[in-house]
mmCIF file of C-alpha atoms in Angstrom:
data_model
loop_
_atom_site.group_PDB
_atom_site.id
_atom_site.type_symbol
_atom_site.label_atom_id
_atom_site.label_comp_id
_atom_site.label_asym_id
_atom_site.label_seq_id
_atom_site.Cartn_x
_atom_site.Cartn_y
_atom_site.Cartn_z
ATOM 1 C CA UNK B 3 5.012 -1.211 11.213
ATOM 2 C CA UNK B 4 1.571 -1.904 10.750
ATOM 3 C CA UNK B 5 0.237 -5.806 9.733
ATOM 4 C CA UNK B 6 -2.909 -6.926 7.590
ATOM 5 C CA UNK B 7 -3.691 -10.448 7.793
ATOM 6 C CA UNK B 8 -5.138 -12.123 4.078
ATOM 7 C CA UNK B 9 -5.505 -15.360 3.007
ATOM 8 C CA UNK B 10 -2.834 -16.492 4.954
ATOM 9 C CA UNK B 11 -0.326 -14.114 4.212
ATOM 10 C CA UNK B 12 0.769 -10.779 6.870
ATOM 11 C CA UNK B 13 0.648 -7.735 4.675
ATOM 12 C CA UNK B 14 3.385 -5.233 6.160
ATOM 13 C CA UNK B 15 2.934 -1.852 6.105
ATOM 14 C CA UNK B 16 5.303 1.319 7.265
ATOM 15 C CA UNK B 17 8.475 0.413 5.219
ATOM 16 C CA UNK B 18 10.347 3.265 4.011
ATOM 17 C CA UNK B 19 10.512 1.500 0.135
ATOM 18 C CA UNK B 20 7.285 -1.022 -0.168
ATOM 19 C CA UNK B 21 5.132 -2.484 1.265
ATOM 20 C CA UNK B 22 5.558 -6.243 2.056
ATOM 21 C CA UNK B 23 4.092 -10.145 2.416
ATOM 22 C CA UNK B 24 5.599 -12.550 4.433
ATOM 23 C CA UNK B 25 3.363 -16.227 3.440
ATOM 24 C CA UNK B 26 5.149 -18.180 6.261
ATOM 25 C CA UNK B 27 8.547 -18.850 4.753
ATOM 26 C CA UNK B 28 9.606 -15.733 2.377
ATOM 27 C CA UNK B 29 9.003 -12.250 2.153
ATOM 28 C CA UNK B 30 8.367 -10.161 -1.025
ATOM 29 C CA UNK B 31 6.946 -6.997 -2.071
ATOM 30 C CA UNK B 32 3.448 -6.445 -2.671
ATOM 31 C CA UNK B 33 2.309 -3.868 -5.439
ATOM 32 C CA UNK B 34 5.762 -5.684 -7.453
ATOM 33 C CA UNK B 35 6.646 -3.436 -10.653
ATOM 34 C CA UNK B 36 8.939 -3.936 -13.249
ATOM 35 C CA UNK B 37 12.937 -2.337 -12.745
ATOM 36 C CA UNK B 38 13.293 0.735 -14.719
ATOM 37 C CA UNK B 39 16.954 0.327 -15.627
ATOM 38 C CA UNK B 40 17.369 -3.470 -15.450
ATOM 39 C CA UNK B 41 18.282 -4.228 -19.494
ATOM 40 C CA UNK B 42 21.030 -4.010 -21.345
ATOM 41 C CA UNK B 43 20.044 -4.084 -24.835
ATOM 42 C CA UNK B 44 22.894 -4.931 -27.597
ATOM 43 C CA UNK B 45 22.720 -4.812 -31.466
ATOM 44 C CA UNK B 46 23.236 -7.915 -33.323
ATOM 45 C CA UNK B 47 23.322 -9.049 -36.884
ATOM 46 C CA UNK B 48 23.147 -12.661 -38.400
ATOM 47 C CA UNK B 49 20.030 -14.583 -38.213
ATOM 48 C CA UNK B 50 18.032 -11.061 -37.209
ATOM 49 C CA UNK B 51 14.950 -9.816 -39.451
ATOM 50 C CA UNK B 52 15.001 -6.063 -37.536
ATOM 51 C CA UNK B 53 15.582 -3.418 -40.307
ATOM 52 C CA UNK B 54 17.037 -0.444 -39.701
ATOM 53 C CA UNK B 55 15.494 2.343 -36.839
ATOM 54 C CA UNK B 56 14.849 3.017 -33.432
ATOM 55 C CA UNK B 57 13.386 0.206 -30.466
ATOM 56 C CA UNK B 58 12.281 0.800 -27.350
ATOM 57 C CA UNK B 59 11.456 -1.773 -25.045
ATOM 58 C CA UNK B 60 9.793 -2.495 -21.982
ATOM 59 C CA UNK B 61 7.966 -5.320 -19.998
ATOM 60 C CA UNK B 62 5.627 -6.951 -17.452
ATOM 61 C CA UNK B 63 4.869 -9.190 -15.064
ATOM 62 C CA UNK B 64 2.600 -12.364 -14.904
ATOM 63 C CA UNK B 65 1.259 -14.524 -12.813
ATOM 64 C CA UNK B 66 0.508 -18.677 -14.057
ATOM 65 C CA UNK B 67 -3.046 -17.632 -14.507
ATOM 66 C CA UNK B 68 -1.899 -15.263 -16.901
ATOM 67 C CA UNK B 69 -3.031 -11.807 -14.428
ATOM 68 C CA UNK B 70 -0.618 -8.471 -14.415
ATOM 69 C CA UNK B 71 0.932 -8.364 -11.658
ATOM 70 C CA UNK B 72 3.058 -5.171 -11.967
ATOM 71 C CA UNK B 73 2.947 -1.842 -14.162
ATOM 72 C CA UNK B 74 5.736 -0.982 -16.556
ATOM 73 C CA UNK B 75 8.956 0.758 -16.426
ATOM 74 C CA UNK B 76 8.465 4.700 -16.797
ATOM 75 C CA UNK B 77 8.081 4.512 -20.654
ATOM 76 C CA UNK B 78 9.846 7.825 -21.107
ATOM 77 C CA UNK B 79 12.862 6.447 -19.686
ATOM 78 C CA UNK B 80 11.911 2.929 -21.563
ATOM 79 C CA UNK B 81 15.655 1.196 -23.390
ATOM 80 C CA UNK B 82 16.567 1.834 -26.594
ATOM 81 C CA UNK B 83 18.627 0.748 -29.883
ATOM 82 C CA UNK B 84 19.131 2.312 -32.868
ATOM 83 C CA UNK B 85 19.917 -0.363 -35.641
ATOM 84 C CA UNK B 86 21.890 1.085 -38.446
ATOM 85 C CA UNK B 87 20.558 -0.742 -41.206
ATOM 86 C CA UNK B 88 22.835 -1.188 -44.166
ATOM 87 C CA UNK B 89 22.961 -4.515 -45.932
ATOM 88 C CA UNK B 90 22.166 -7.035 -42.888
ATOM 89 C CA UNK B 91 19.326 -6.983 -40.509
ATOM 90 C CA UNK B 92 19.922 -7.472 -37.056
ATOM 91 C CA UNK B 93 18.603 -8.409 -33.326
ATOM 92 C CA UNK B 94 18.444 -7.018 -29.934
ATOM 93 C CA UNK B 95 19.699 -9.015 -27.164
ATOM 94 C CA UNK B 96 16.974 -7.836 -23.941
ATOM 95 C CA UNK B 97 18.858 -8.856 -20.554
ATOM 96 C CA UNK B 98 16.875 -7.937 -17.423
ATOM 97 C CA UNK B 99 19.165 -8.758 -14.868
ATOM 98 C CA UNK B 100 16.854 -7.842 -11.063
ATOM 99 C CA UNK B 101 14.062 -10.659 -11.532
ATOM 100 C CA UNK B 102 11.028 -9.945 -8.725
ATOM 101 C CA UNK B 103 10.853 -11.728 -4.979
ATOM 102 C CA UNK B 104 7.443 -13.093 -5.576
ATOM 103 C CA UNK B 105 7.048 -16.471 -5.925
ATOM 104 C CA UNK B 106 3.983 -15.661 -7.919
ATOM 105 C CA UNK B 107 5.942 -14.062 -10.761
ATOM 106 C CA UNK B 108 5.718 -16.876 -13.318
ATOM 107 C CA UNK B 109 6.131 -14.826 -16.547
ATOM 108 C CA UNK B 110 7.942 -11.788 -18.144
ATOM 109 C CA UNK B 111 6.193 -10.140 -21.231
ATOM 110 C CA UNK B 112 8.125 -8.356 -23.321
ATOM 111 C CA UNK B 113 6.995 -5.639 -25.613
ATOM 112 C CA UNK B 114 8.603 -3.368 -28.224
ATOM 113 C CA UNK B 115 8.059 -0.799 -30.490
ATOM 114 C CA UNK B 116 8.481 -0.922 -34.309
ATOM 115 C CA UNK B 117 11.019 1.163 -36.146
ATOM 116 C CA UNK B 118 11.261 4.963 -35.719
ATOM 117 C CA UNK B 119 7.501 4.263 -34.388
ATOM 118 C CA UNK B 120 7.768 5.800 -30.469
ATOM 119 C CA UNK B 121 5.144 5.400 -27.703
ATOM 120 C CA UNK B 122 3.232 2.508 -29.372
ATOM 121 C CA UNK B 123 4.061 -1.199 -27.618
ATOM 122 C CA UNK B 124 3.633 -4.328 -29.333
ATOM 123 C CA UNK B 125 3.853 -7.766 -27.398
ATOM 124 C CA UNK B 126 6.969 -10.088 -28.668
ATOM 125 C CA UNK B 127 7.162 -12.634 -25.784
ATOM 126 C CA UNK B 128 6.188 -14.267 -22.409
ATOM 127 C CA UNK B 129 9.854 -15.540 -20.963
ATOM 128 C CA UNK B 130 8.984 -17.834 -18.121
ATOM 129 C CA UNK B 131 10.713 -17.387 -15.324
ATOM 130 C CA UNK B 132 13.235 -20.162 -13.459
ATOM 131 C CA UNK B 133 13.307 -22.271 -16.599
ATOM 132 C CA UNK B 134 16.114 -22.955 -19.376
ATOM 133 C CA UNK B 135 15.885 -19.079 -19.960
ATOM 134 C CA UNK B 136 16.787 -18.018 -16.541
ATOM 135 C CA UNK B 137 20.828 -18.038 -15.652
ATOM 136 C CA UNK B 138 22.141 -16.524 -12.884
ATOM 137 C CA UNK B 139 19.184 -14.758 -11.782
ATOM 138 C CA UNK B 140 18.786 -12.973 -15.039
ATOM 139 C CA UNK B 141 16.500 -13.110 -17.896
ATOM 140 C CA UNK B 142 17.938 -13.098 -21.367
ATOM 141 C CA UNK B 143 15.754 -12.891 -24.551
ATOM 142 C CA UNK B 144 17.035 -12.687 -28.199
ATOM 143 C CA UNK B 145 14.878 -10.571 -30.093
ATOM 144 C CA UNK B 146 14.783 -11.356 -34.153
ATOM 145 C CA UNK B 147 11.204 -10.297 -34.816
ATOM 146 C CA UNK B 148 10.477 -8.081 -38.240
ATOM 147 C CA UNK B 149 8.166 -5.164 -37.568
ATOM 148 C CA UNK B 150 5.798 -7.548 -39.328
ATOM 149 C CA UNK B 151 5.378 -10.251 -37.558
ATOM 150 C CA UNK B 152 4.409 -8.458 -34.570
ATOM 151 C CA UNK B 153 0.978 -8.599 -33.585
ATOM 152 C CA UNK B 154 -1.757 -6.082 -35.405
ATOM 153 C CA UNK B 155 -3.098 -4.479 -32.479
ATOM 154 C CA UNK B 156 -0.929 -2.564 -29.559
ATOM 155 C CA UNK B 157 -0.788 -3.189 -26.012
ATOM 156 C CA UNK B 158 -3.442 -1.010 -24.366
ATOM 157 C CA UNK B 159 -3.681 0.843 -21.021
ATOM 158 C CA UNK B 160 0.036 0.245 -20.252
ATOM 159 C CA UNK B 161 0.243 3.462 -17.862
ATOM 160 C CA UNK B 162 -2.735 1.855 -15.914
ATOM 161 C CA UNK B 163 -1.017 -1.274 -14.075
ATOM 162 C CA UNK B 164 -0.296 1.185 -11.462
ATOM 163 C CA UNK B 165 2.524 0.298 -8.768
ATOM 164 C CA UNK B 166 0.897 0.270 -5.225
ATOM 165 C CA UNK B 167 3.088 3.383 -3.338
ATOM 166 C CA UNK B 168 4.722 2.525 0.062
ATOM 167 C CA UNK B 169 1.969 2.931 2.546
ATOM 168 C CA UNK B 170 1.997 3.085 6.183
ATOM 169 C CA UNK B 171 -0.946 1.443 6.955
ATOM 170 C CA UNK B 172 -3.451 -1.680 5.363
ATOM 171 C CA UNK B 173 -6.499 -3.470 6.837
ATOM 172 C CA UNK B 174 -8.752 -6.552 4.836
ATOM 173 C CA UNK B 175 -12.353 -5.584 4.106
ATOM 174 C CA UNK B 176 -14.831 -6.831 2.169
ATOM 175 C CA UNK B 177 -12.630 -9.236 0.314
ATOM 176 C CA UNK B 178 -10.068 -6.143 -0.644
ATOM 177 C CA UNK B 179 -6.991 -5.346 1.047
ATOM 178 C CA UNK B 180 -6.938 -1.068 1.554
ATOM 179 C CA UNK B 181 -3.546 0.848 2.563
ATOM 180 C CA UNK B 182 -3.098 4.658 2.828
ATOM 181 C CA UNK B 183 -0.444 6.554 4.485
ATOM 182 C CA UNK B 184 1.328 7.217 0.863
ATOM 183 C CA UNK B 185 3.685 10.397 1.529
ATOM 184 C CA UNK B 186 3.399 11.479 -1.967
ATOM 185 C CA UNK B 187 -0.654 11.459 -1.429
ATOM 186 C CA UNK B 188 -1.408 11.553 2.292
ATOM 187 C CA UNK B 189 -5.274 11.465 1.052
ATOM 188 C CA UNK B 190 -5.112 8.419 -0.796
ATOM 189 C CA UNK B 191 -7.390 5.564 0.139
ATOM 190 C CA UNK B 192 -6.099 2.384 -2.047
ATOM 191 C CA UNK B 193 -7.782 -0.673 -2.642
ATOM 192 C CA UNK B 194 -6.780 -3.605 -4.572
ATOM 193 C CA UNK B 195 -9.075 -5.686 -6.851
ATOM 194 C CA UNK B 196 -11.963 -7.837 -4.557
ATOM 195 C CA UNK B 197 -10.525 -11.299 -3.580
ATOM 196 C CA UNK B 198 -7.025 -10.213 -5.060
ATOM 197 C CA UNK B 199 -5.042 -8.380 -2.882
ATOM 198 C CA UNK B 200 -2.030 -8.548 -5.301
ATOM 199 C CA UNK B 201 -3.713 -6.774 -8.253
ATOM 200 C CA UNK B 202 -3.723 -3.133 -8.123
ATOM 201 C CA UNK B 203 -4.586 -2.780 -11.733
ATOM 202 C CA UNK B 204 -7.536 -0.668 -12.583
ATOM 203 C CA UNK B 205 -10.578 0.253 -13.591
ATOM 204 C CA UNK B 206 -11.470 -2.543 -10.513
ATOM 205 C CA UNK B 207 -9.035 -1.285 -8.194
ATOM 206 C CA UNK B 208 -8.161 1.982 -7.757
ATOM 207 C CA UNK B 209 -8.015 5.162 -5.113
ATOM 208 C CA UNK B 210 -10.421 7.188 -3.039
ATOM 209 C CA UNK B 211 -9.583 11.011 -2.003
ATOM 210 C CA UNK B 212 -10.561 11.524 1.433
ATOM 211 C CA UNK B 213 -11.533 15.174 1.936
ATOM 212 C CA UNK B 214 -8.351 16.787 0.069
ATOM 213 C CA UNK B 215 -9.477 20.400 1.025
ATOM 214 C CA UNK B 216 -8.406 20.206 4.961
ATOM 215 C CA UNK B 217 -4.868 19.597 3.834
ATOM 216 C CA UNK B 218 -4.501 16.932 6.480
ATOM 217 C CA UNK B 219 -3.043 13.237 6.221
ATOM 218 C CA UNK B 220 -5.160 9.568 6.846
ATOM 219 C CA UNK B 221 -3.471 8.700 10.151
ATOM 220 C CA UNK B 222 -5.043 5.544 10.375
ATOM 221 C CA UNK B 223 -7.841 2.829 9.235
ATOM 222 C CA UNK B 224 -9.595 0.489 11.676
ATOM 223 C CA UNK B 225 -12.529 -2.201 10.645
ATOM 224 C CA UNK B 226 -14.950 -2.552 13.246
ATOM 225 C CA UNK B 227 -18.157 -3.618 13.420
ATOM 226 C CA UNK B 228 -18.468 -4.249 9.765
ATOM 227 C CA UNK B 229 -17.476 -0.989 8.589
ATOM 228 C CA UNK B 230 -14.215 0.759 7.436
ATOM 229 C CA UNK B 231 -13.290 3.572 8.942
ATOM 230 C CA UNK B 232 -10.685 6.219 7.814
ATOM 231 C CA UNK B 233 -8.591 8.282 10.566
ATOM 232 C CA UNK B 234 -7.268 11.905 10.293
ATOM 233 C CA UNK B 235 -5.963 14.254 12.718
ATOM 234 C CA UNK B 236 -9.339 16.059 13.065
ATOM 235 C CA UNK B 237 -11.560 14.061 11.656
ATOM 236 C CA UNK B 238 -13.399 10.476 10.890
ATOM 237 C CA UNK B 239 -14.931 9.184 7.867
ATOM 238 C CA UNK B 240 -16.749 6.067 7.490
ATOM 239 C CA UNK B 241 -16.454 3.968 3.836
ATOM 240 C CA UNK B 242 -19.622 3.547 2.157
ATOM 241 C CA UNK B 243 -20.819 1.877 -1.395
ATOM 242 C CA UNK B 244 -20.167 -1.564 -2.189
ATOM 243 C CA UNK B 245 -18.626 -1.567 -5.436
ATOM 244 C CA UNK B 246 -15.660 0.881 -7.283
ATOM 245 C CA UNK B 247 -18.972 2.576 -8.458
ATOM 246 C CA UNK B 248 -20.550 3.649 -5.105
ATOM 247 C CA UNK B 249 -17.321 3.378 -2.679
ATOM 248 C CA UNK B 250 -17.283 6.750 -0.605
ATOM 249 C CA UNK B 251 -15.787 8.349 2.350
ATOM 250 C CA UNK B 252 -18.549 9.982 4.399
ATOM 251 C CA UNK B 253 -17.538 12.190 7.071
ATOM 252 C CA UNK B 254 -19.075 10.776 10.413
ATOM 253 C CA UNK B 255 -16.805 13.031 13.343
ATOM 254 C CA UNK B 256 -15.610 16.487 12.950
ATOM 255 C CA UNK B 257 -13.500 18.423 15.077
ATOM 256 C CA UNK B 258 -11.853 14.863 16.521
ATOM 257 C CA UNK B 259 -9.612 12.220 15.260
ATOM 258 C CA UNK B 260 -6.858 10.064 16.244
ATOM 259 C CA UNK B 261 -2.831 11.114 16.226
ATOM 260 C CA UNK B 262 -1.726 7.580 14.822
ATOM 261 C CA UNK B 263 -2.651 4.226 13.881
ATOM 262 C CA UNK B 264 -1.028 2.707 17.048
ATOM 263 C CA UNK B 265 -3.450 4.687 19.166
ATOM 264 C CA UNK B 266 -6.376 3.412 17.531
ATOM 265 C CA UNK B 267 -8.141 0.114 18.899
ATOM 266 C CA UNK B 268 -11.543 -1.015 19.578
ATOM 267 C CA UNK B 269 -13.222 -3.212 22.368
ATOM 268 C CA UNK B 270 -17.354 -4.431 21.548
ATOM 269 C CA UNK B 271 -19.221 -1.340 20.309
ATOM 270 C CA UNK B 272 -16.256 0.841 21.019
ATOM 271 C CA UNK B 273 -13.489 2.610 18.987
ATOM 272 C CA UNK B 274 -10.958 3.984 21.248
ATOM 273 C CA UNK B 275 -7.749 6.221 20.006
ATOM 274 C CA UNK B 276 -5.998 9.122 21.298
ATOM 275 C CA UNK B 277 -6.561 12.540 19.777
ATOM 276 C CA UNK B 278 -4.678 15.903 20.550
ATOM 277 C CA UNK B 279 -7.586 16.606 23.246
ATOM 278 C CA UNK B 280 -7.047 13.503 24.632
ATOM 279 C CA UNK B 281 -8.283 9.900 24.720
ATOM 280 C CA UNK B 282 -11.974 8.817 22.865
ATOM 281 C CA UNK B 283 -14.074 6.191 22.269
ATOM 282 C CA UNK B 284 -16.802 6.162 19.256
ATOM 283 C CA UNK B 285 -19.276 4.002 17.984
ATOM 284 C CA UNK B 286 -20.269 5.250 14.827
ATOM 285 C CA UNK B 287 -22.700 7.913 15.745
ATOM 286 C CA UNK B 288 -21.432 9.269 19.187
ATOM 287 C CA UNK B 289 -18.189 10.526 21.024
ATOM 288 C CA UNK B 290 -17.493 10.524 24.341
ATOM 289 C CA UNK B 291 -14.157 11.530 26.097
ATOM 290 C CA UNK B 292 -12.568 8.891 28.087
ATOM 291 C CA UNK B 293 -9.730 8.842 30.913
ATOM 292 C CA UNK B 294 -10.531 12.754 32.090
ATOM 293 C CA UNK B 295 -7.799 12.049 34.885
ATOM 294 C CA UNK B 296 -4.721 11.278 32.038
ATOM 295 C CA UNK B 297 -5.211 14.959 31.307
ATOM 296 C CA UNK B 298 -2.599 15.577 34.367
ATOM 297 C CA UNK B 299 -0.134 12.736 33.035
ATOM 298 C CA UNK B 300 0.197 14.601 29.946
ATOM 299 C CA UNK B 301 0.639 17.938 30.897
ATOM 300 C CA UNK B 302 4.988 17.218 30.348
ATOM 301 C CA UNK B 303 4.354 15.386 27.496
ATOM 302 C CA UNK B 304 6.487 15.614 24.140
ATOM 303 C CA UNK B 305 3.513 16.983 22.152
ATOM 304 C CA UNK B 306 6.209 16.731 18.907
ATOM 305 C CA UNK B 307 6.276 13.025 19.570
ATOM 306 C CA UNK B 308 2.937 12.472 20.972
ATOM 307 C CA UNK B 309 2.300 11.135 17.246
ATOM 308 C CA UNK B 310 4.168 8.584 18.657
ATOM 309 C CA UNK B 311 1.564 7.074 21.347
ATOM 310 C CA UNK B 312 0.519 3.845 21.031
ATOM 311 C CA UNK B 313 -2.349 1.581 22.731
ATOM 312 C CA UNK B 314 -3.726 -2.142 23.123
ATOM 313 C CA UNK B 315 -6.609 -3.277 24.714
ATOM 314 C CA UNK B 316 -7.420 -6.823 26.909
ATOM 315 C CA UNK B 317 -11.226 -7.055 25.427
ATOM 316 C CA UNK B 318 -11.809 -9.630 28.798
ATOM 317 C CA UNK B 319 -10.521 -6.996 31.433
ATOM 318 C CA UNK B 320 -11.674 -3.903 29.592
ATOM 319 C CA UNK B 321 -8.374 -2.504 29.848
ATOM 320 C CA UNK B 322 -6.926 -0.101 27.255
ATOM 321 C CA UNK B 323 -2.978 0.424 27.645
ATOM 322 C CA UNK B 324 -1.864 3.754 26.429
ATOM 323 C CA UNK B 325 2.210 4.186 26.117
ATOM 324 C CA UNK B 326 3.422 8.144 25.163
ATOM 325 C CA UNK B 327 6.361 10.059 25.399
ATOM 326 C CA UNK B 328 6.430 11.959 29.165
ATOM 327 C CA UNK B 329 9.491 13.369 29.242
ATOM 328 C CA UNK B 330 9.668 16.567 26.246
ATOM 329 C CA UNK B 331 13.498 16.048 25.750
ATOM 330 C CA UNK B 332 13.205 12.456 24.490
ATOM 331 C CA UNK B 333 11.435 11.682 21.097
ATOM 332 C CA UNK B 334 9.936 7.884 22.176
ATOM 333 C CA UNK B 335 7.418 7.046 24.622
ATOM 334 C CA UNK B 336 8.676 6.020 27.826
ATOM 335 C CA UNK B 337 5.334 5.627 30.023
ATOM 336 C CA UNK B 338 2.421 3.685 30.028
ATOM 337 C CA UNK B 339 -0.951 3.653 31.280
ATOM 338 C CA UNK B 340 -3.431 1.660 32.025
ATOM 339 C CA UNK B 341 -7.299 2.509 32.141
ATOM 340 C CA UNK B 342 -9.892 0.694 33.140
ATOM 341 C CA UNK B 343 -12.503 1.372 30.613
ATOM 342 C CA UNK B 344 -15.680 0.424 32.953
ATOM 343 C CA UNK B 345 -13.989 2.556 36.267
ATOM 344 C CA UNK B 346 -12.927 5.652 34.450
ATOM 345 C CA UNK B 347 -15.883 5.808 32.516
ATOM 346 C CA UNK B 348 -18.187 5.353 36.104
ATOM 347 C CA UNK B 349 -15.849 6.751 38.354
ATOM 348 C CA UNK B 350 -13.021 8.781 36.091
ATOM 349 C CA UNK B 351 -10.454 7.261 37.882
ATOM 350 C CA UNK B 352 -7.229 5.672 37.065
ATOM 351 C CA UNK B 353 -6.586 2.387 38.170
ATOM 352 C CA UNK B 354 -3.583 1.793 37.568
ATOM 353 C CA UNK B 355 -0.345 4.480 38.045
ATOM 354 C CA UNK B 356 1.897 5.638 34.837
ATOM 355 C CA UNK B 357 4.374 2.498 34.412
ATOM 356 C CA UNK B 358 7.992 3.183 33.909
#
């Protein structure tokens, strides 16, 4: 896993559904979206003012100050009714029965759409959550609204409120929280909307492609020094702009880059991380290979699992602790290292032997 701190809150990062917050006493997901399947929707007929035709309905979440906090359901897939018609009019009974973990979920919206009129949402309600409305954590609404008492203009830009993917990794910068690491785009820098790192709504917050072309994963992010910067396997890129308008990934390192996020650390002017040619520190403009003697170590190494490796550093001592897999029959790293930074980088020495 892989931790962001923000305004109190630990982001978590690496889980195989979404990506979490824990805010001191519960954890929830971040990026929340609305359950696909979650209504049951049942025709009724009485006190309704529905005529007769085909409803689809979806919905939303809110926050208390009235923000979107989640896309919609997959609209194709949105639940329908068919009303017969005849002599009585009738009304749809919406249950969403999987209400979200976030305490900041104050609100459903529902929207529908008007008879035999597909693809175009109207809003009907807000349904606040944990009041009268709420029973057994579900959310029941009664529907009765004509076609023409809905409002006159649609719901716009539904598709937009995009859901923020599983990602394996997230760092805080300039008031935005970024992630990446999303298997279904391995090139996609996120970042949410500035100072709220639980709106990934655009046109404020959206994606950056880093350097689709070499085919290769982000394998890590690291700030430092007042910059971003954006692992790959073979590469480094540095974020630049300041605004959705100018934000770029400019290439900085070619040729090197680091095999994980857990390798990746920095001490003063210093990135360090492990690459396939071996441990490197950078400072933005220059490389320089570090720990010449570790070559040796991993000679017998698991190079399948050396994705694995993972370091820390003791700023005070210098000291950057490298753990890998040694032994090529066992997929987890089960050796450690420890370099002294100022030594190896004066006398390329080890100072300390591979710990069991």
């Amino acid at each position: 896993f892989n931790f962001a701190e923000a305004f109190g809150r630990s982001h978590i990062f690496g889980g195989l559904e979404a990506n979490r917050v824990y805010d001191g006493q519960d954890i929830y997901d971040l990026g929340i979206h609305a359950p696909l399947t979650q209504a049951t929707l049942i025709t009724g007929f009485g006190d309704g003012a529905m005529l007769a035709g085909e409803y689809a309905y979806t919905w939303r979440y809110y926050n208390a100050n009235g923000g979107v906090l989640s896309t919609v359901p997959d609209l194709s897939k949105a639940p329908k009714v068919t009303h017969a018609g005849g002599v009585t009019t009738g009304k749809v009974q919406v249950t969403i029965s999987e209400l979200p973990s976030d305490p900041q979920v104050t609100a459903i919206q529902i929207l529908r759409t008007k008879a035999d009129v597909p693809g175009i949402y109207y809003h009907v309600a807000y349904v606040t959550v944990g009041q009268d409305d709420t029973a057994f954590g579900a959310i029941v609404y009664i529907d009765k609204a004509a076609d023409t008492a809905l409002p006159l203009q649609p719901e716009k830009n539904l598709s937009k409120h995009q859901k923020l993917p599983a990602c394996r990794y997230g760092v805080f910068f300039r008031g935005r929280l970024w992630v990446a690491g999303d298997p279904a785009s391995p090139t996609s820098l996120y970042y949410s909307e500035a100072l709220d790192p639980y709106n990934w709504s655009g046109p404020i917050a959206a994606e950056i492609r880093v350097e689709v072309f070499d085919q290769e994963r982000i394998t890590g992010l690291l700030v430092h020094r007042g910059s971003l910067y954006i692992f790959k396997r073979h590469s480094v890129y540095r974020l630049e702009g300041v605004d959705p308008l100018t934000f770029s990934a400019d290439l900085v390192l070619d040729g090197i880059g680091a095999l994980n996020q857990s390798s990746i650390a920095s001490i003063g002017d210093w990135i360090f991380f492990r690459s396939e040619q071996g441990p490197y520190r950078f400072n933005g403009l220059n490389e320089q290979r570090v720990g010449m003697p570790l070559d040796g170590l991993f000679e017998t190494a698991n190079d399948a699992y050396m994705h694995l490796s993972a370091c820390t550093v003791f700023p005070g001592e210098n000291l950057w602790v490298l753990s890998y897999p040694s032994n090529p029959a066992l997929p987890y790293n089960d050796k450690a290292v420890v370099l002294d930074l100022d030594r190896s980088l004066r006398e390329d020495k080890i100072v300390r032997s591979p710990i069991d």
